[in-house]
Short mmCIF file of C-alpha atoms and ligand atoms in Angstrom, two decimals:
data_model
loop_
_atom_site.label_atom_id
_atom_site.label_comp_id
_atom_site.label_asym_id
_atom_site.label_seq_id
_atom_site.Cartn_x
_atom_site.Cartn_y
_atom_site.Cartn_z
CA UNK A 1 0.00 0.00 0.00
CA UNK A 2 1.12 3.51 -0.70
CA UNK A 3 2.50 5.59 2.07
CA UNK A 4 1.76 9.27 1.99
CA UNK A 5 1.38 10.66 5.41
CA UNK A 6 4.71 12.02 6.47
CA UNK A 7 4.48 15.74 6.68
CA UNK A 8 7.22 15.82 4.09
CA UNK A 9 5.01 14.02 1.62
CA UNK A 10 2.18 16.35 2.44
CA UNK A 11 4.41 19.35 1.91
CA UNK A 12 5.45 18.19 -1.52
CA UNK A 13 1.86 17.58 -2.52
CA UNK A 14 0.60 20.84 -1.17
CA UNK A 15 3.26 22.91 -2.82
CA UNK A 16 1.96 21.55 -6.07
CA UNK A 17 -1.51 22.60 -4.94
CA UNK A 18 -0.57 26.23 -4.59
CA UNK A 19 -2.16 27.52 -7.82
CA UNK A 20 -5.41 25.86 -6.81
CA UNK A 21 -5.36 27.46 -3.38
CA UNK A 22 -4.41 30.90 -4.65
CA UNK A 23 -7.85 31.47 -6.12
CA UNK A 24 -9.20 31.02 -2.62
CA UNK A 25 -6.86 33.47 -0.93
CA UNK A 26 -7.47 36.18 -3.50
CA UNK A 27 -11.17 36.08 -2.68
CA UNK A 28 -10.18 37.30 0.76
CA UNK A 29 -9.05 40.63 -0.68
CA UNK A 30 -9.68 42.41 2.59
CA UNK A 31 -6.98 40.29 4.20
CA UNK A 32 -4.48 40.80 1.40
CA UNK A 33 -5.03 44.56 1.48
CA UNK A 34 -4.33 44.72 5.17
CA UNK A 35 -1.18 42.69 4.69
CA UNK A 36 0.07 45.15 2.09
CA UNK A 37 -0.25 47.93 4.62
CA UNK A 38 1.91 46.12 7.12
CA UNK A 39 -0.30 43.51 8.69
CA UNK A 40 -3.13 45.47 10.16
CA UNK A 41 -5.83 43.40 11.76
CA UNK A 42 -6.92 40.76 9.29
CA UNK A 43 -10.52 39.85 9.72
CA UNK A 44 -10.90 36.12 9.63
CA UNK A 45 -14.27 34.50 10.17
CA UNK A 46 -15.02 30.89 11.02
CA UNK A 47 -16.39 30.62 7.50
CA UNK A 48 -13.05 31.83 6.04
CA UNK A 49 -11.22 29.19 8.08
CA UNK A 50 -13.63 26.47 7.02
CA UNK A 51 -13.33 27.45 3.38
CA UNK A 52 -9.53 27.44 3.37
CA UNK A 53 -9.41 24.12 5.23
CA UNK A 54 -11.92 22.72 2.76
CA UNK A 55 -9.68 23.66 -0.17
CA UNK A 56 -6.73 21.83 1.40
CA UNK A 57 -8.82 18.72 2.08
CA UNK A 58 -10.29 18.73 -1.42
CA UNK A 59 -6.77 18.75 -2.78
CA UNK A 60 -5.71 15.83 -0.60
CA UNK A 61 -8.81 13.88 -1.56
CA UNK A 62 -7.86 14.10 -5.22
CA UNK A 63 -4.23 13.14 -4.58
CA UNK A 64 -4.72 10.16 -2.29
CA UNK A 65 -6.48 6.84 -2.74
CA UNK A 66 -9.92 7.42 -1.25
CA UNK A 67 -11.89 4.26 -0.46
CA UNK A 68 -14.99 4.02 -2.66
CA UNK A 69 -18.59 3.91 -1.44
CA UNK A 70 -18.68 0.10 -1.56
CA UNK A 71 -15.27 -0.43 -0.05
CA UNK A 72 -15.43 -2.36 3.26
CA UNK A 73 -13.46 0.43 4.96
CA UNK A 74 -16.01 3.05 3.91
CA UNK A 75 -18.90 0.81 4.92
CA UNK A 76 -17.35 0.22 8.33
CA UNK A 77 -16.55 3.89 8.98
CA UNK A 78 -20.01 5.03 7.87
CA UNK A 79 -21.59 2.47 10.15
CA UNK A 80 -19.50 3.53 13.14
CA UNK A 81 -20.35 7.21 12.63
CA UNK A 82 -23.90 6.84 11.32
CA UNK A 83 -25.28 8.64 14.38
CA UNK A 84 -22.72 11.42 14.19
CA UNK A 85 -23.33 13.43 11.08
CA UNK A 86 -22.82 16.65 12.97
CA UNK A 87 -20.90 17.40 16.10
CA UNK A 88 -20.15 20.63 17.94
CA UNK A 89 -22.51 22.47 15.59
CA UNK A 90 -20.56 21.38 12.52
CA UNK A 91 -21.70 19.12 9.71
CA UNK A 92 -19.17 16.30 9.32
CA UNK A 93 -18.08 14.42 6.22
CA UNK A 94 -16.05 11.22 6.40
CA UNK A 95 -13.63 9.53 4.01
CA UNK A 96 -11.04 6.77 4.29
CA UNK A 97 -7.58 7.15 2.76
CA UNK A 98 -6.13 3.78 1.83
CA UNK A 99 -2.60 4.39 2.98
CA UNK A 100 -0.05 2.59 5.10
CA UNK A 101 0.39 5.38 7.64
CA UNK A 102 -1.42 5.22 10.95
CA UNK A 103 -3.28 8.49 11.23
CA UNK A 104 -6.52 10.45 11.16
CA UNK A 105 -7.38 14.13 11.11
CA UNK A 106 -10.35 16.48 11.20
CA UNK A 107 -10.46 19.96 9.67
CA UNK A 108 -12.19 23.25 10.38
CA UNK A 109 -14.69 22.57 7.58
CA UNK A 110 -15.90 19.35 9.25
CA UNK A 111 -13.93 16.98 7.03
CA UNK A 112 -12.79 13.86 8.86
CA UNK A 113 -10.18 11.69 7.15
CA UNK A 114 -9.30 8.30 8.60
CA UNK A 115 -6.42 6.21 7.29
CA UNK A 116 -7.11 2.55 6.57
CA UNK A 117 -4.05 1.40 8.53
CA UNK A 118 -5.41 3.05 11.65
CA UNK A 119 -8.70 1.23 11.10
CA UNK A 120 -6.79 -2.05 10.78
CA UNK A 121 -5.43 -1.84 14.32
CA UNK A 122 -8.33 -0.20 16.17
CA UNK A 123 -11.72 -1.56 17.26
CA UNK A 124 -14.87 0.39 16.41
CA UNK A 125 -15.03 1.86 19.92
CA UNK A 126 -11.37 2.84 19.80
CA UNK A 127 -11.94 4.61 16.48
CA UNK A 128 -14.84 6.51 18.04
CA UNK A 129 -12.49 7.66 20.79
CA UNK A 130 -9.64 8.69 18.51
CA UNK A 131 -11.86 10.44 16.00
CA UNK A 132 -13.80 11.96 18.90
CA UNK A 133 -10.52 13.57 19.94
CA UNK A 134 -9.94 14.96 16.44
CA UNK A 135 -13.50 16.28 16.28
CA UNK A 136 -12.82 17.85 19.68
CA UNK A 137 -10.09 19.99 18.12
CA UNK A 138 -12.60 21.20 15.55
CA UNK A 139 -15.43 21.76 18.04
CA UNK A 140 -13.08 23.58 20.44
CA UNK A 141 -12.02 25.82 17.49
CA UNK A 142 -8.38 24.68 17.73
CA UNK A 143 -8.55 23.84 14.02
CA UNK A 144 -9.93 27.26 13.17
CA UNK A 145 -7.17 28.92 15.20
CA UNK A 146 -4.61 26.79 13.39
CA UNK A 147 -5.91 28.11 10.06
CA UNK A 148 -5.73 31.65 11.38
CA UNK A 149 -2.17 31.41 12.65
CA UNK A 150 -0.97 29.64 9.50
CA UNK A 151 -2.60 32.37 7.45
CA UNK A 152 -0.97 35.11 9.50
CA UNK A 153 2.46 33.53 9.08
CA UNK A 154 1.99 33.34 5.33
CA UNK A 155 0.65 36.89 5.18
CA UNK A 156 3.81 38.15 6.84
CA UNK A 157 5.93 36.37 4.27
CA UNK A 158 3.82 37.92 1.54
CA UNK A 159 4.48 41.43 2.85
CA UNK A 160 8.22 40.78 2.73
CA UNK A 161 8.01 39.42 -0.76
CA UNK A 162 5.91 42.25 -2.17
CA UNK A 163 8.88 44.48 -1.44
CA UNK A 164 11.11 42.22 -3.46
CA UNK A 165 8.65 42.45 -6.33
CA UNK A 166 8.13 38.73 -6.93
CA UNK A 167 4.55 38.56 -5.84
CA UNK A 168 3.47 35.86 -8.25
CA UNK A 169 6.01 33.20 -7.43
CA UNK A 170 5.79 34.09 -3.78
CA UNK A 171 2.08 33.80 -3.80
CA UNK A 172 2.42 30.17 -4.83
CA UNK A 173 4.98 29.15 -2.25
CA UNK A 174 3.11 31.19 0.32
CA UNK A 175 -0.02 29.20 -0.27
CA UNK A 176 1.78 25.89 -0.42
CA UNK A 177 3.38 26.45 2.92
CA UNK A 178 0.10 27.75 4.30
CA UNK A 179 -1.49 24.38 3.60
CA UNK A 180 1.51 22.52 4.95
CA UNK A 181 1.52 24.58 8.12
CA UNK A 182 -2.14 23.78 8.54
CA UNK A 183 -1.52 20.05 8.50
CA UNK A 184 1.51 20.40 10.69
CA UNK A 185 -0.34 22.40 13.34
CA UNK A 186 0.90 21.76 16.83
CA UNK A 187 -1.67 22.19 19.52
CA UNK A 188 -0.82 23.10 23.08
CA UNK A 189 -0.94 20.61 25.94
CA UNK A 190 -4.06 22.36 27.17
CA UNK A 191 -5.74 22.01 23.79
CA UNK A 192 -4.77 18.33 23.64
CA UNK A 193 -6.07 17.66 27.09
CA UNK A 194 -9.33 19.46 26.28
CA UNK A 195 -9.69 17.41 23.09
CA UNK A 196 -9.20 14.25 25.19
CA UNK A 197 -11.93 15.51 27.52
CA UNK A 198 -14.16 16.14 24.52
CA UNK A 199 -13.55 12.58 23.29
CA UNK A 200 -14.30 11.16 26.74
CA UNK A 201 -17.55 13.11 27.07
CA UNK A 202 -18.53 12.20 23.52
CA UNK A 203 -18.10 8.50 24.35
CA UNK A 204 -19.90 8.82 27.66
CA UNK A 205 -22.79 10.85 26.28
CA UNK A 206 -23.48 8.26 23.58
CA UNK A 207 -23.00 5.29 25.90
CA UNK A 208 -19.89 3.98 24.17
CA UNK A 209 -17.25 2.16 26.15
CA UNK A 210 -15.18 5.08 27.48
CA UNK A 211 -12.36 2.69 28.35
CA UNK A 212 -11.85 2.17 24.60
CA UNK A 213 -10.27 5.63 24.52
CA UNK A 214 -7.71 4.39 27.03
CA UNK A 215 -7.06 1.17 25.14
CA UNK A 216 -6.52 3.15 21.93
CA UNK A 217 -3.94 5.33 23.67
CA UNK A 218 -2.31 2.20 25.11
CA UNK A 219 -1.99 0.79 21.60
CA UNK A 220 -0.11 3.93 20.60
CA UNK A 221 2.05 3.58 23.71
CA UNK A 222 2.88 -0.03 22.78
CA UNK A 223 3.77 1.00 19.24
CA UNK A 224 6.06 3.70 20.55
CA UNK A 225 7.73 1.19 22.83
CA UNK A 226 8.13 -1.35 20.07
CA UNK A 227 9.45 1.41 17.79
CA UNK A 228 7.31 0.01 15.03
CA UNK A 229 6.85 3.48 13.72
CA UNK A 230 9.44 5.95 12.62
CA UNK A 231 9.31 9.37 14.17
CA UNK A 232 7.53 10.92 11.21
CA UNK A 233 4.92 8.22 11.28
CA UNK A 234 3.98 8.67 14.88
CA UNK A 235 0.41 9.70 14.98
CA UNK A 236 0.06 13.12 16.48
CA UNK A 237 3.62 13.09 17.69
CA UNK A 238 3.12 16.41 19.43
CA UNK A 239 0.62 14.82 21.76
CA UNK A 240 1.34 14.13 25.41
CA UNK A 241 2.62 10.70 26.36
CA UNK A 242 0.10 8.05 25.29
CA UNK A 243 0.36 5.98 28.47
CA UNK A 244 -0.29 9.07 30.59
CA UNK A 245 -3.34 9.91 28.53
CA UNK A 246 -4.65 6.36 28.91
CA UNK A 247 -4.17 6.50 32.68
CA UNK A 248 -6.03 9.80 32.86
CA UNK A 249 -8.99 8.35 30.95
CA UNK A 250 -9.13 5.28 33.19
CA UNK A 251 -8.99 7.42 36.33
CA UNK A 252 -11.94 9.44 35.08
CA UNK A 253 -13.84 6.32 34.06
CA UNK A 254 -13.40 4.87 37.55
CA UNK A 255 -14.72 8.06 39.11
CA UNK A 256 -17.73 7.85 36.82
CA UNK A 257 -18.24 4.20 37.71
CA UNK A 258 -17.53 3.21 34.11
CA UNK A 259 -14.44 1.14 34.80
CA UNK A 260 -13.33 -1.07 37.64
ZN1 LIG B 1 -4.89 16.29 19.33
#
C-alpha cells in the first residue's frame, strides 16, 4: 500500500496545490489589502477558516487513494459514525484514505479523514475515541485557530516578498506552505487535554465504552515502545505521552463508575 502521510510528503503535494489554493486566498481581498499595509488586523471569520481548510482537504482527496462507497473500509466507517453526522454544531463528512500510515485528522470545515491502517489496528469503539478527539479539536475551534495562525504567518511572508517584487512566485509558495503549516499544526498541551476531555464526554454521552479511549492510547504507547513506527509516522507526535493519557482516561472512568 502507498505511504503518503509524512508531513514531508504532504508538503510536496501541497506545494503543487498552490495555484489551486491561490484562487481562494485572492477572494479574501480584505486580508491581502491589510497585509500590504503592514499587517493590520486581518478579519478572519469561522467561514473563512472552514473554506480554506476545505480547499486543502479537497486537494488531498484528489491526490490520495480514497476508499470508494462500496469499499469495506467506507462501509465500516459510515456504520460507526452513522449517528454522528454533525458534532459541535458542525456538519461532518467522512472519508477513508487507503494508505499505510497510521493516522486520522479532522479539519475546520468538518472533514474527517481516517487512514485505513489506523482502522486495521483499532476496534470500532477505539476509532470513536480517537476520532472523537480529532472532532474535539474542531469543536473547540483549535482547528480554526490553526488556520488563522498559519494564514498570519503566510501573510507576513507575503508582505516581505511584495517588497522584493516577486509577488506571483511568492504567492504560490506562500499558499503551499500555508497548507503545509495547517496540516503540521501543533496544539498546546491544554488544547490536547481538552480534546481528550471532549472525546471522553462524547463517548460517555453516547454510551460507548469510554475505556476504549484508554485502550486506543495504550496501543499507541505499545507501538512507541516497540518502535514500530518511525518518528515521522507517529500519529500526532506532538501529543502528550500516550500511556499518561490512557491512565487519565481510566482514572476518570473509575470516578464515573464506568471502569473497575
Ligand atoms: Zn490532538
